Coordinates of C-alpha atoms in Angstrom, one line a residue:
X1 CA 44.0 0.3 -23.0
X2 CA 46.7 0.1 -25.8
X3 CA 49.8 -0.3 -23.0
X4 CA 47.3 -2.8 -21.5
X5 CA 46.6 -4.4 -24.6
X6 CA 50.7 -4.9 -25.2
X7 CA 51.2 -6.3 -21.9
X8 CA 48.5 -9.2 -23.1
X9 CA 49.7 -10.3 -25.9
X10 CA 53.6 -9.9 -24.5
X11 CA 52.6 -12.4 -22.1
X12 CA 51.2 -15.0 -24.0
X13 CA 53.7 -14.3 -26.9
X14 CA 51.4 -16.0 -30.0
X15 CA 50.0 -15.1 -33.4
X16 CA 46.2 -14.8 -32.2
X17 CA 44.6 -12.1 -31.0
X18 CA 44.3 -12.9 -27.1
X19 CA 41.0 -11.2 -26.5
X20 CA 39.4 -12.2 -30.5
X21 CA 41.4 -14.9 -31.3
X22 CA 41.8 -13.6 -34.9
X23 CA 44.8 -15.1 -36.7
X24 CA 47.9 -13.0 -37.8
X25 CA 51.0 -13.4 -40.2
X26 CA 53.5 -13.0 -36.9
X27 CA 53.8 -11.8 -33.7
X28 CA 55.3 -8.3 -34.9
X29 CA 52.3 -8.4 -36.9
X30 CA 49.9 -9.1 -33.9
X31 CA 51.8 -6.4 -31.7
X32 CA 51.6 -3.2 -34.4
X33 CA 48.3 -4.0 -34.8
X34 CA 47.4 -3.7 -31.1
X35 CA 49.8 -0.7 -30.4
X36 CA 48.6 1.3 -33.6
X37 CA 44.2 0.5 -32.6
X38 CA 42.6 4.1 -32.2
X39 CA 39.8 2.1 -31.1
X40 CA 41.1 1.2 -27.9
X41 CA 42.3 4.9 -27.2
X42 CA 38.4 5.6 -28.3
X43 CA 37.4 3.4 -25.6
X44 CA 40.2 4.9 -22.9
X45 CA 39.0 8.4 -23.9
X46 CA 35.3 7.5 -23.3
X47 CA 35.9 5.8 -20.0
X48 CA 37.9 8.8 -18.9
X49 CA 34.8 11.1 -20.1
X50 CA 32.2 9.3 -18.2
X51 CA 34.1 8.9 -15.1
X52 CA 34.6 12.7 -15.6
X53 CA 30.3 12.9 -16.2
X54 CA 30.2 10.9 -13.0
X55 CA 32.2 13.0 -10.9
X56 CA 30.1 16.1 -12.0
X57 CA 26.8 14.2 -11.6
X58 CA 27.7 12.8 -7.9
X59 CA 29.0 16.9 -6.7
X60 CA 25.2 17.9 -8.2
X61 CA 23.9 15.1 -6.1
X62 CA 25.8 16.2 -2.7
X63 CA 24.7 19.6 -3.3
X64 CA 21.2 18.4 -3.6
X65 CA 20.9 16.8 -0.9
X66 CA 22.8 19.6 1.2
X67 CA 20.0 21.6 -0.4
X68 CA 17.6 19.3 1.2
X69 CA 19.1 18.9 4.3
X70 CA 19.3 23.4 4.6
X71 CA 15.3 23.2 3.9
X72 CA 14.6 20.5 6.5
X73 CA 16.6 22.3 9.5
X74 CA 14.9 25.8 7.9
X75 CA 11.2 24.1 8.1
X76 CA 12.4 22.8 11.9
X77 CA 13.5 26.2 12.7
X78 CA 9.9 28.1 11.4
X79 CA 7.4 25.3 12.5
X80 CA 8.0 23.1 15.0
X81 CA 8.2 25.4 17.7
X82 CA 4.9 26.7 16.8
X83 CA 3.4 23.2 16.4
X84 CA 4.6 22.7 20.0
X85 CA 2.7 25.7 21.2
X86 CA -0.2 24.5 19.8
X87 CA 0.2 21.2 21.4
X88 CA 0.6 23.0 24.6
X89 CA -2.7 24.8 24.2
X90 CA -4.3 21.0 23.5
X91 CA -3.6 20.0 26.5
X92 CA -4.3 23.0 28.5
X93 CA -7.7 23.0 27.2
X94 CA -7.9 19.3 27.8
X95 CA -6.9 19.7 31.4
X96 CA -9.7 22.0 31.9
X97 CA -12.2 20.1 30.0
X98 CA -11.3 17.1 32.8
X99 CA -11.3 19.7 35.5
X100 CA -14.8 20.4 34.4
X101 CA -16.3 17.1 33.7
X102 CA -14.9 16.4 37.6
X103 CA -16.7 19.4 38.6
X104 CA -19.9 18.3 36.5
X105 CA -20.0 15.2 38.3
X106 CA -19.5 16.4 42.1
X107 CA -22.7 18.8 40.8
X108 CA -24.0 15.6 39.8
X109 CA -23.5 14.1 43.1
X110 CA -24.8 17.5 45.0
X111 CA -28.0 16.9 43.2
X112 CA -28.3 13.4 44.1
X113 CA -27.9 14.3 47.8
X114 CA -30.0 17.1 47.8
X115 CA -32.6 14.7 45.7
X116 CA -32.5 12.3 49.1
X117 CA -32.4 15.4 50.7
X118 CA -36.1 16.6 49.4
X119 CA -37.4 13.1 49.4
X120 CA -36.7 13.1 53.6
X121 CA -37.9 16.4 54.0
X122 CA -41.4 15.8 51.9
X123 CA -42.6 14.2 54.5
X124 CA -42.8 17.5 56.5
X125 CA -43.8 20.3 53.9
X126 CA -47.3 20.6 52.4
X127 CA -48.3 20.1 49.1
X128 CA -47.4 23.4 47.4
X129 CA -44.0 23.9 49.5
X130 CA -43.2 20.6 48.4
X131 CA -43.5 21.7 44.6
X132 CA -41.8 25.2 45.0
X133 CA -39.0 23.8 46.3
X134 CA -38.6 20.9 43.7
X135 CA -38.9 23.5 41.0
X136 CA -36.4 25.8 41.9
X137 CA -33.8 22.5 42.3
X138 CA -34.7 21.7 39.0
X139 CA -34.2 25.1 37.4
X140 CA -31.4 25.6 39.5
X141 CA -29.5 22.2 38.3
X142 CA -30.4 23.0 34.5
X143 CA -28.7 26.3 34.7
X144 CA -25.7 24.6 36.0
X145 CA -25.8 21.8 33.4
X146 CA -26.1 24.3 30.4
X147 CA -23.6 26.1 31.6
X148 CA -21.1 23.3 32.0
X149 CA -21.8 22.2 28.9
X150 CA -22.0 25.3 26.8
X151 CA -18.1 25.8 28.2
X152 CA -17.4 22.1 27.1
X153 CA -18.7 22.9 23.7
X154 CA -16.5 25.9 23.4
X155 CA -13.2 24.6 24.4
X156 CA -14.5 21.3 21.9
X157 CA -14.6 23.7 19.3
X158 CA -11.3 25.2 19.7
X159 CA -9.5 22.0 20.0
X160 CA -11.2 20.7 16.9
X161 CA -9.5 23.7 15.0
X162 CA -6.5 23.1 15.8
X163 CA -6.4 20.0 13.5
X164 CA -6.2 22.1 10.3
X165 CA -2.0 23.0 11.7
X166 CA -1.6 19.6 11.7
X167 CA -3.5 19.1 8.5
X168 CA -0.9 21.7 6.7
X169 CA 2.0 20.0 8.5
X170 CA 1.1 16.6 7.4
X171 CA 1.1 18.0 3.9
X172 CA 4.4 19.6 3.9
X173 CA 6.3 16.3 5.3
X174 CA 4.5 14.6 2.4
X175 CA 5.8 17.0 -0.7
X176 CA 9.1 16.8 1.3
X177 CA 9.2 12.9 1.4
X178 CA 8.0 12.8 -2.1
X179 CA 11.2 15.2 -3.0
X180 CA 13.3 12.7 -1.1
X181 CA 12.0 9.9 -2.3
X182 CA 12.0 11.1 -6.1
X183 CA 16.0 11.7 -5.3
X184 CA 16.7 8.1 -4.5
X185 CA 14.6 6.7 -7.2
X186 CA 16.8 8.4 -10.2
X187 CA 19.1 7.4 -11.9
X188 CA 22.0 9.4 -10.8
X189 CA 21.2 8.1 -7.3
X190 CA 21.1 4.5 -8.2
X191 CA 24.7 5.1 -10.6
X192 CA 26.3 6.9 -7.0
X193 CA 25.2 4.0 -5.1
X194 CA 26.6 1.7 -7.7
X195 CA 30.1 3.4 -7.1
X196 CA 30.4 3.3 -4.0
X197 CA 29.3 -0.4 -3.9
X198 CA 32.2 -1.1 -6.5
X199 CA 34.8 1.3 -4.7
X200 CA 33.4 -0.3 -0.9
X201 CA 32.6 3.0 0.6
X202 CA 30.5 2.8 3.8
X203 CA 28.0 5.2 2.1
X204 CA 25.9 7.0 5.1
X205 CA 24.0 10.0 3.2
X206 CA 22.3 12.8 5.2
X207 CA 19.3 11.8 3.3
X208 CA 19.0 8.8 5.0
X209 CA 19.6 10.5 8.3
X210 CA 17.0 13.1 7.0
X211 CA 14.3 10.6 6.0
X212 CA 14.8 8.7 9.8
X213 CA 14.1 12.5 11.4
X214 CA 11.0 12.9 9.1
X215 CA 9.5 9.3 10.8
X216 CA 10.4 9.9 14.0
X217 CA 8.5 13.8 13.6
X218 CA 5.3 12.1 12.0
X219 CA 5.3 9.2 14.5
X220 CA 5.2 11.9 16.9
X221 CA 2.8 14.2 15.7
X222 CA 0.4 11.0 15.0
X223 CA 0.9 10.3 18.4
X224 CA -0.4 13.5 19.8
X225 CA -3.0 14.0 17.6
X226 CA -4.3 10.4 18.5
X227 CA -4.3 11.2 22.0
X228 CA -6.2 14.5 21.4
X229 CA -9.0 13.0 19.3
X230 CA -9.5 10.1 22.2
X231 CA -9.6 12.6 25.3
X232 CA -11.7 14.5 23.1
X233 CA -14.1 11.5 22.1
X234 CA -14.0 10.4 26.3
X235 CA -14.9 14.2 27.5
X236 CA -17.9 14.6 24.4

């Protein structure tokens, strides 16, 4: 600041102050007084110390968010392969639920047929055959249809349970967008952003790379779980 200071007033070569304007006696007045001002080596010595401060406070910030970025690729590692199990037992059990809602209505259309069926051959059997037979097609269909739809209610139930996994999962993404998003709202965030603005870095953090993979994994996971909860609410 002082040799900067120097090279000012060397330049325009007065008896004001170039920055103040404050009058002296001479120009060798003026230019002791500029070479021999501690507060300009204060200034230099506290620029110095919070670029210094900086420096420290952006290497705490990369190691943050490679701290970040270790946890995300550890959570992938543990849980996403067991979420995709799960949504492989989803849609087995939804398969099967439309296997047997197919199977429910071909029974469905037996029973019609064999209801035509009776009707034609009434007109042969006597009072009391006539009402034997009709009773054991009744008894014989609601057996059927309580079956069917005890195993419907069972493979409902198990599907329904495996919301609570995505329950947990849904929470984790949250604290861990929460964490991210508590990063880029400090203040040492906003100063690093500031610097590399000024300095015109093309500035591509991994959070930003890491917030992207944490949309694209909800957006998925909505996706299924939307999916389940209509097939389920169709097959109920």
């Amino acid at each position: 600041m002082i040799k900067l200071g120097s090279q000012i007033i060397e330049h325009t070569e007065t008896n004001n102050c170039p920055l103040c304007s404050h009058p002296h006696q001479n120009f060798e007045t003026l230019k002791a007084e500029v070479k021999n001002n501690k507060a300009l080596d204060s200034i230099t010595s506290a620029l110095i110390q919070s670029q210094s401060e900086i420096a420290s406070k952006i290497k705490d910030l990369e190691k943050e968010n490679e701290a970040i970025s270790s946890k995300y690729d550890e959570y992938k590692n543990l849980q996403i392969q067991e979420y995709l199990d799960f949504m492989a037992k989803l849609k087995a059990s939804i398969e099967s639920l439309t296997n047997d809602k197919s199977r429910l209505n071909s029974e469905i259309r037996y029973s019609n047929d064999e209801y035509e069926s009776i009707l034609k051959s009434s007109l042969s059997m006597n009072q009391a055959e006539y009402s034997a037979y009709l009773r054991k097609s009744i008894e014989d269909t609601e057996r059927t249809l309580a079956a069917t739809n005890d195993n419907i209610q069972q493979k409902l139930e198990a599907i329904q349970k495996l919301d609570n996994p995505f329950k947990t999962l849904r929470d984790e993404d949250l604290l861990i967008a929460q964490r991210i998003k508590g990063m880029e709202d400090s203040k040492l965030y906003q100063q690093f952003i500031e610097i590399c603005r000024i300095e015109d870095v093309e500035l591509s953090l991994d959070v930003d790379v890491l917030r992207e993979k944490f949309r694209k994994l909800n957006l998925n996971y909505s996706i299924y779980v939307q999916t389940a909860k209509n097939n389920i609410q169709q097959l109920s």
